[in-house]
Tab-separated table of N, CA and C in Angstrom:
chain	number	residue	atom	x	y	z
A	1	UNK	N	-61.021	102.521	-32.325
A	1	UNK	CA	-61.028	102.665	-33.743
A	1	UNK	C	-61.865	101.584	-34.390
A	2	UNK	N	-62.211	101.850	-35.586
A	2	UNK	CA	-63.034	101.089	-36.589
A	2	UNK	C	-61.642	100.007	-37.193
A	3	UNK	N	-62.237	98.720	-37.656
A	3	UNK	CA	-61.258	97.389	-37.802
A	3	UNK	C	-61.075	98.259	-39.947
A	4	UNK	N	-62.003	98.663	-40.427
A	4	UNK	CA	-62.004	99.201	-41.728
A	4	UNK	C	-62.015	100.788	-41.679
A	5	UNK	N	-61.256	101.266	-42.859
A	5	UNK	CA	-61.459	102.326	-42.922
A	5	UNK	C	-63.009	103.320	-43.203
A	6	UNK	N	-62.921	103.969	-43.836
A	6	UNK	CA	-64.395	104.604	-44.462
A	6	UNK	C	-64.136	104.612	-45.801
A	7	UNK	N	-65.163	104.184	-46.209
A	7	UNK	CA	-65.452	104.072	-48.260
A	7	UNK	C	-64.961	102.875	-48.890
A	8	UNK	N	-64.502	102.007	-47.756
A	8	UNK	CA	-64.498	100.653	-47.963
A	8	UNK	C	-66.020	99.551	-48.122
A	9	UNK	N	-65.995	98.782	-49.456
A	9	UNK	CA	-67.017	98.002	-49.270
A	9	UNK	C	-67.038	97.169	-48.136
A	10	UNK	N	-66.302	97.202	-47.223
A	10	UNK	CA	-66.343	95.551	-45.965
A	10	UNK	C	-66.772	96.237	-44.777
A	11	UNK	N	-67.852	95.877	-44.093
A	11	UNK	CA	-68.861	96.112	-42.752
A	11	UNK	C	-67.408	96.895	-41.937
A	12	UNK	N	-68.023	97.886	-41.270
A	12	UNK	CA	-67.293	98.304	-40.086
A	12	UNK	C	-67.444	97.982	-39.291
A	13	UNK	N	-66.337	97.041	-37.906
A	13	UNK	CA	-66.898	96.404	-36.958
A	13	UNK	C	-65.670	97.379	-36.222
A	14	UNK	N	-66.365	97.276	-35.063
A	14	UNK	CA	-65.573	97.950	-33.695
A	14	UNK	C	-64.338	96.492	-33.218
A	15	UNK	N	-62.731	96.776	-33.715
A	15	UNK	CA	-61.943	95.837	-33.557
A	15	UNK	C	-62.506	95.421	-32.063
A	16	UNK	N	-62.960	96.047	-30.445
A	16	UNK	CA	-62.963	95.614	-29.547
A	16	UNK	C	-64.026	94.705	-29.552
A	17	UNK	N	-64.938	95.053	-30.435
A	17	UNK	CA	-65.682	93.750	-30.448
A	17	UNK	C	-65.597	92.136	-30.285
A	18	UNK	N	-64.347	92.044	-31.277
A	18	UNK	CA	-64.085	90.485	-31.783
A	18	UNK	C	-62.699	90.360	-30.797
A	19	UNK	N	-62.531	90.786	-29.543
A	19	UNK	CA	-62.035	90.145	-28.453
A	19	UNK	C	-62.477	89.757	-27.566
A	20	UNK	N	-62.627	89.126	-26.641
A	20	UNK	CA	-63.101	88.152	-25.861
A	20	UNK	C	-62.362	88.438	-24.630
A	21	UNK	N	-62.261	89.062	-23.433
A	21	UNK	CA	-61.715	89.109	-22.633
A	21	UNK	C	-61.512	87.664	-21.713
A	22	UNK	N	-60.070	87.218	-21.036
A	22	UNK	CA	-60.008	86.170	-20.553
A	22	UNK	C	-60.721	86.279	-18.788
A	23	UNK	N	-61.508	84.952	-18.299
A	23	UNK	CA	-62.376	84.912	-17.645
A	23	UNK	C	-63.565	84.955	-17.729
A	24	UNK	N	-64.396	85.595	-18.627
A	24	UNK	CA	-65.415	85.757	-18.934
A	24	UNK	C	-66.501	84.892	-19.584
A	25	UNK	N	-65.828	83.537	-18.983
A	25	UNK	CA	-66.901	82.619	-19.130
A	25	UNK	C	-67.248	82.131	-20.968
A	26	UNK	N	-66.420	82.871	-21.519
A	26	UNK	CA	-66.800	82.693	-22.522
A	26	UNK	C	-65.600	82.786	-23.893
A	27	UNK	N	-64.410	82.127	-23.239
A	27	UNK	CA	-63.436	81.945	-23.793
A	27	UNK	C	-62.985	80.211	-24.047
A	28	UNK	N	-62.558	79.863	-25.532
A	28	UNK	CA	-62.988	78.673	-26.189
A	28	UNK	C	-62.405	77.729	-25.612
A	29	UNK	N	-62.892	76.432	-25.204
A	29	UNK	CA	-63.099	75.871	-24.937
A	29	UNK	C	-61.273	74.748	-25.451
A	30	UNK	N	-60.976	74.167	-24.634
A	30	UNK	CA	-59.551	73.210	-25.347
A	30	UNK	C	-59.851	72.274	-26.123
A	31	UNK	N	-59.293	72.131	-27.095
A	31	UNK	CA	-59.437	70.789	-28.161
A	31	UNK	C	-59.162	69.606	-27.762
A	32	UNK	N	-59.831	68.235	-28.111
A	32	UNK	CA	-58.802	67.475	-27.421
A	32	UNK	C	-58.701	66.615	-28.594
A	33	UNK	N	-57.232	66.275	-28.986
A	33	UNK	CA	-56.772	65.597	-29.720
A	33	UNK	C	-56.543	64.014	-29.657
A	34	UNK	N	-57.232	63.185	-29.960
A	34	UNK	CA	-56.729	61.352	-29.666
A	34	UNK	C	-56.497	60.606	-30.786
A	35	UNK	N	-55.690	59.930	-30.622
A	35	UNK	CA	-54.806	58.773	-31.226
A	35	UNK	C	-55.188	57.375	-31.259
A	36	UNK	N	-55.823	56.858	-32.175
A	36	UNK	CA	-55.860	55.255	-31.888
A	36	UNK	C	-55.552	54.366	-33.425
A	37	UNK	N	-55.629	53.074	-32.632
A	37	UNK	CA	-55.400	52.193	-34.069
A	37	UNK	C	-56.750	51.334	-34.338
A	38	UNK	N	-57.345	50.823	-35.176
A	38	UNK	CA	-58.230	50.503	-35.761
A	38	UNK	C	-58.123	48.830	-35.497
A	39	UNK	N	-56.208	48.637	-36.001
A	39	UNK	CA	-55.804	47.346	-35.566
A	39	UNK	C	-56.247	46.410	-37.315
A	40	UNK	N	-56.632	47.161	-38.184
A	40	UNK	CA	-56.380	46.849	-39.517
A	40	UNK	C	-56.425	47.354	-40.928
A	41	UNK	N	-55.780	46.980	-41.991
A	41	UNK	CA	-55.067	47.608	-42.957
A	41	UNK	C	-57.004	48.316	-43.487
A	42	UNK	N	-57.060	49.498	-44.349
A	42	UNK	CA	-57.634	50.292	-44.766
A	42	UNK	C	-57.695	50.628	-46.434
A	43	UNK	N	-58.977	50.147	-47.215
A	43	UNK	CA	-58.663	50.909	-48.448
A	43	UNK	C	-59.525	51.943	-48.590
A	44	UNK	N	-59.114	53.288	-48.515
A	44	UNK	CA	-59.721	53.875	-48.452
A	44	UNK	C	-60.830	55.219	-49.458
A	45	UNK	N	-60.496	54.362	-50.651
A	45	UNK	CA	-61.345	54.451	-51.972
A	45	UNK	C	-62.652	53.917	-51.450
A	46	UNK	N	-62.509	52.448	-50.974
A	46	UNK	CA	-63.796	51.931	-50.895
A	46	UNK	C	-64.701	52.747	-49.351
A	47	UNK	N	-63.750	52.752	-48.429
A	47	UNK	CA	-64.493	53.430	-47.373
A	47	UNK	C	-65.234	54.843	-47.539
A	48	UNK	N	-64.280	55.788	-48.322
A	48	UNK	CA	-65.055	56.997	-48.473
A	48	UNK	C	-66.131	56.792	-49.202
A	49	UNK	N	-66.548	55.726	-50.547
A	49	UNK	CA	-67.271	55.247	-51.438
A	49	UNK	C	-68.615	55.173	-50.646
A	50	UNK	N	-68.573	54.378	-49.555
A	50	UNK	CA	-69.368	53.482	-48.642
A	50	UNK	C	-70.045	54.176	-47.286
A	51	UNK	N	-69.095	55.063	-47.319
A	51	UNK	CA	-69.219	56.033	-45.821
A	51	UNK	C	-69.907	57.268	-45.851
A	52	UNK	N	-71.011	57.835	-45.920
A	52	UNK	CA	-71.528	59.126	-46.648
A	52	UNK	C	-70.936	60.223	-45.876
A	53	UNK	N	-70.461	60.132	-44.454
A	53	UNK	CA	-70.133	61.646	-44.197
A	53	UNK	C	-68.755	61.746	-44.256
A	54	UNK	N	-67.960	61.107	-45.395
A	54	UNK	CA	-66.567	61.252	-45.301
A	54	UNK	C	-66.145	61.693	-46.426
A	55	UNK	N	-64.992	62.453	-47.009
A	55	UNK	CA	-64.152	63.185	-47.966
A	55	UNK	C	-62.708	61.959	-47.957
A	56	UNK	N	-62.301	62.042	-48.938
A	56	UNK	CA	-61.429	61.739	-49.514
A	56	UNK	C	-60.185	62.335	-50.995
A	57	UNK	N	-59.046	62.775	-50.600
A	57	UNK	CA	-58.534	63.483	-51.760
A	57	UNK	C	-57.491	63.120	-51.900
A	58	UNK	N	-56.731	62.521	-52.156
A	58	UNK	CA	-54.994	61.558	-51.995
A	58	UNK	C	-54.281	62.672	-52.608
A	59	UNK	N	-54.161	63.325	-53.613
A	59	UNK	CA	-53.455	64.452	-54.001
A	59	UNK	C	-53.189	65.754	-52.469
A	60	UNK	N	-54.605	65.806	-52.120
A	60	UNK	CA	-54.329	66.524	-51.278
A	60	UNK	C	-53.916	66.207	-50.074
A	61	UNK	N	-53.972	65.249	-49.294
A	61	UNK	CA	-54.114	64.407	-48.265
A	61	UNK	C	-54.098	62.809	-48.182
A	62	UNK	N	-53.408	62.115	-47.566
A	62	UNK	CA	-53.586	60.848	-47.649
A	62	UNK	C	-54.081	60.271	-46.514
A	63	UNK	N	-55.312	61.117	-45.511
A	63	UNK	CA	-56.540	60.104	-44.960
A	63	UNK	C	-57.772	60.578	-45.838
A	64	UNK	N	-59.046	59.514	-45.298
A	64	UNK	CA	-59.971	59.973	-45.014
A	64	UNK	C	-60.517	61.024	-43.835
A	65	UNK	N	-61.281	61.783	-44.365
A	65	UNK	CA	-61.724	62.784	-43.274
A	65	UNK	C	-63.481	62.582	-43.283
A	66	UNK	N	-63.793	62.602	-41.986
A	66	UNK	CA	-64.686	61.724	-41.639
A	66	UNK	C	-65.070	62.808	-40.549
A	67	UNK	N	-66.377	63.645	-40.436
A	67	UNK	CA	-67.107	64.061	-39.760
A	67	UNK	C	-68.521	63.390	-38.683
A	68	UNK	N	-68.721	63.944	-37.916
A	68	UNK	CA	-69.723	63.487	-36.931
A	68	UNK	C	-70.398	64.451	-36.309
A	69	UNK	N	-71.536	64.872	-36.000
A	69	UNK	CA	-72.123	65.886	-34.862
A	69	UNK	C	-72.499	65.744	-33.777
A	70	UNK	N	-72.399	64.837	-33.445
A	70	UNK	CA	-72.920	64.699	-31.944
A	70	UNK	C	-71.856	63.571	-31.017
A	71	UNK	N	-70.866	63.686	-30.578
A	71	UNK	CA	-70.158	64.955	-30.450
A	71	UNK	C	-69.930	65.276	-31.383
A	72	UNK	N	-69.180	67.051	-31.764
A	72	UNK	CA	-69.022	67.263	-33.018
A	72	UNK	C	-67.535	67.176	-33.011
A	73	UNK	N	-66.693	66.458	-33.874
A	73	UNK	CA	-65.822	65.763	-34.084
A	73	UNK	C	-65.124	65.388	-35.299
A	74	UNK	N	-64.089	65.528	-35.500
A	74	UNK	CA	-63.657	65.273	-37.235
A	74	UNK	C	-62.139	64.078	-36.842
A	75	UNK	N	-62.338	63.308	-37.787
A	75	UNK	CA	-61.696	61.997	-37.524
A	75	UNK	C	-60.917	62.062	-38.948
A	76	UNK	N	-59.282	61.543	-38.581
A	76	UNK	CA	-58.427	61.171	-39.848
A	76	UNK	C	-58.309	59.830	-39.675
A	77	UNK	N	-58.903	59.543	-40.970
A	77	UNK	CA	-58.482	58.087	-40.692
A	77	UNK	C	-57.634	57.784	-41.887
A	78	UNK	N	-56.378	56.855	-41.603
A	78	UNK	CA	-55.226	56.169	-42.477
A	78	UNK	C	-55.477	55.084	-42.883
A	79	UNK	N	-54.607	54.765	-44.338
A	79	UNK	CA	-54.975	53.056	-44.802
A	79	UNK	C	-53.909	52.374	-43.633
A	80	UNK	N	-53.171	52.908	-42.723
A	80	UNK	CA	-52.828	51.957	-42.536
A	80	UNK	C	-53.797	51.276	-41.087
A	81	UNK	N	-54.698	52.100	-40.735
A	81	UNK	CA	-55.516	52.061	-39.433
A	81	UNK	C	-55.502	52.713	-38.626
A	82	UNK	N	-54.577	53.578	-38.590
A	82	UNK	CA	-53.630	54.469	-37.333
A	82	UNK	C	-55.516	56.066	-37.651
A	83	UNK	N	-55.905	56.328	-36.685
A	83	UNK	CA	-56.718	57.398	-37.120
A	83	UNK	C	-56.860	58.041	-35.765
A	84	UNK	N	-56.371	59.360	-36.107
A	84	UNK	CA	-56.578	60.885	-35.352
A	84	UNK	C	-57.801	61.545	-35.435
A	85	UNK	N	-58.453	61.666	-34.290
A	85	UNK	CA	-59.959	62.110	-33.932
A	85	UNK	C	-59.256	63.475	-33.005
A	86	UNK	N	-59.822	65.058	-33.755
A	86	UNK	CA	-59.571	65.919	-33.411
A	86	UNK	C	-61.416	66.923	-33.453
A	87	UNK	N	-60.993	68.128	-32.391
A	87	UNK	CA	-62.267	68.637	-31.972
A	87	UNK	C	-63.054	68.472	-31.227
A	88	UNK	N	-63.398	67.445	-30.356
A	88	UNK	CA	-64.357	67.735	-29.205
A	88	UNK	C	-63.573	68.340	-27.959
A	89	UNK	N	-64.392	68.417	-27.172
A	89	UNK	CA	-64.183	69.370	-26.317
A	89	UNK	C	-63.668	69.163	-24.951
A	90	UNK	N	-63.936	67.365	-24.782
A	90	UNK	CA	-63.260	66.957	-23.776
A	90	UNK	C	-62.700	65.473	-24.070
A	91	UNK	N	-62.232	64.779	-22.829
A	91	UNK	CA	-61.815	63.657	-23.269
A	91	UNK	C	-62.830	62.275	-23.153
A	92	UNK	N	-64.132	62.726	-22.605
A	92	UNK	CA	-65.082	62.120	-22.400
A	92	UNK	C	-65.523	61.893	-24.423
A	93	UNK	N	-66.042	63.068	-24.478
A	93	UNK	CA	-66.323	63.582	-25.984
A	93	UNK	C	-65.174	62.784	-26.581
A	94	UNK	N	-64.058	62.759	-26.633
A	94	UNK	CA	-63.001	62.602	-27.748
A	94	UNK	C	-63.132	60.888	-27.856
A	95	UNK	N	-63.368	61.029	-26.536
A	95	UNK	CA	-63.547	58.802	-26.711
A	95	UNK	C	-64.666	58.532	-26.526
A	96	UNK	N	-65.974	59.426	-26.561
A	96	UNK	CA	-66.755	58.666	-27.798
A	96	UNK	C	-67.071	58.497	-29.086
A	97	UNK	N	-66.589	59.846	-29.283
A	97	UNK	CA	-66.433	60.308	-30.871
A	97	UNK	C	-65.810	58.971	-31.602
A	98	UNK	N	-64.538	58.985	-30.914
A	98	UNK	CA	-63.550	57.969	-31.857
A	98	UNK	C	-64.059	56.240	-31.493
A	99	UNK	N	-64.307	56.161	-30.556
A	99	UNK	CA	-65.837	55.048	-30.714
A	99	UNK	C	-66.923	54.826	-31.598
A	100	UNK	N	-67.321	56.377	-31.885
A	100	UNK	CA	-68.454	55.896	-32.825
A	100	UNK	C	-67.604	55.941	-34.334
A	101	UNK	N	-66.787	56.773	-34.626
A	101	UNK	CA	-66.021	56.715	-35.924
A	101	UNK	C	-65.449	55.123	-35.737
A	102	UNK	N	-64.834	54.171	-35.220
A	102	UNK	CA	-64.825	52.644	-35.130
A	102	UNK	C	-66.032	52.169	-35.514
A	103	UNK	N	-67.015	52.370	-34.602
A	103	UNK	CA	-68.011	51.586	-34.908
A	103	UNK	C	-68.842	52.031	-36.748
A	104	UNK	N	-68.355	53.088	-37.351
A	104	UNK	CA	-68.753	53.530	-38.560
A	104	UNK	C	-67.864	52.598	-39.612
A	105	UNK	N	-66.521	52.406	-39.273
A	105	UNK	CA	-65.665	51.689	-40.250
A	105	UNK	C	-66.385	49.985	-40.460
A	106	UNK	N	-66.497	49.433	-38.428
A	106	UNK	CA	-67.015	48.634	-38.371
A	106	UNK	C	-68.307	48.235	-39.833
A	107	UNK	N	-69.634	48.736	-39.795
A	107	UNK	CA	-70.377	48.603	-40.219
A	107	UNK	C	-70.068	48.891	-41.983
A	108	UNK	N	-69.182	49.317	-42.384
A	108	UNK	CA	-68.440	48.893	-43.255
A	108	UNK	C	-68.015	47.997	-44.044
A	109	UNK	N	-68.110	46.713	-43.160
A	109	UNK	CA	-67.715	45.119	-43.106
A	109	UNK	C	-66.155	45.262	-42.797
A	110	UNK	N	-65.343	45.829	-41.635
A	110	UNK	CA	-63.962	46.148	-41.857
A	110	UNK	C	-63.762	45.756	-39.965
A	111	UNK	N	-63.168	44.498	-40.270
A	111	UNK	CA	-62.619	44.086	-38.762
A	111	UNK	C	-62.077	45.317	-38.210
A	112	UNK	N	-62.953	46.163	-38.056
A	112	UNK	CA	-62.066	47.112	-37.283
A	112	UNK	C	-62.335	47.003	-35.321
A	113	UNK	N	-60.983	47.521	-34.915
A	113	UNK	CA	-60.858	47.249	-33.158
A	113	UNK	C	-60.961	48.705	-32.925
A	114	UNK	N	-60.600	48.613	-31.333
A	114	UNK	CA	-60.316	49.901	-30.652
A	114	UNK	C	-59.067	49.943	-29.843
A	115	UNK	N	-58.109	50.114	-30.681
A	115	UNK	CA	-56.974	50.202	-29.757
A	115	UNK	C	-55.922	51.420	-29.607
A	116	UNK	N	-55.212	50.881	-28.738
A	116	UNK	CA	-54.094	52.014	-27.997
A	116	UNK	C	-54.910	53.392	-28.536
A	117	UNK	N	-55.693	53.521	-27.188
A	117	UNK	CA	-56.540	55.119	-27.338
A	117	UNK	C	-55.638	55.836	-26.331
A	118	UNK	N	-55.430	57.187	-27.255
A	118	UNK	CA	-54.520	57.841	-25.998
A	118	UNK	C	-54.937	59.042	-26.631
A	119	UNK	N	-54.821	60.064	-25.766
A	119	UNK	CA	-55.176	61.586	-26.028
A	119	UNK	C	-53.931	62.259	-25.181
């Protein structure tokens, strides 16, 4: 069957399309989620201010969210230091990602460390 009916404005796609059979080489890949501390306190008005690839919204959220592409990688970071690096693809990827998001706060002027990394 068609995923839309007929005389609908929205594309008709063949529902078997947008499954992915398992094995096939081409089923997504695991996330890997890591945990570390920075190892110091965070204001994070001034960091998102300072940091160009980062968002900031305290109503909505209380980190910074902090993107990267290479690995591609999205990092929460907290005022209190504590920051969750989610999205790459392995754990190789996940600890460098959250390496280079350190070394971004770093250049910041923000004693920031690398600690208790755990995934």
């Amino acid at each position: 069957g068609l995923a839309f009916p007929q005389g609908t404005m929205t594309p008709r796609i063949p529902i078997f399309s947008l499954m992915i059979p398992y094995g096939t080489g081409l089923t997504p890949q695991p996330i890997q989620n890591t945990n570390m501390n920075l190892g110091c306190k965070l204001d994070l008005k001034t960091t998102v201010l300072r940091a160009g690839n980062a968002e900031y919204n305290p109503k909505r959220f209380a980190a910074v969210i902090m993107r990267i592409r290479e690995p591609r990688a999205t990092a929460l970071i907290f005022s209190s230091g504590k920051m969750v690096c989610t999205g790459a693809k392995s754990e190789e990827q996940s600890r460098l990602a959250a390496r280079k998001y350190a070394r971004v706060v770093q250049k910041l002027g923000v004693l920031a460390k690398f600690l208790d990394f755990k995934i």
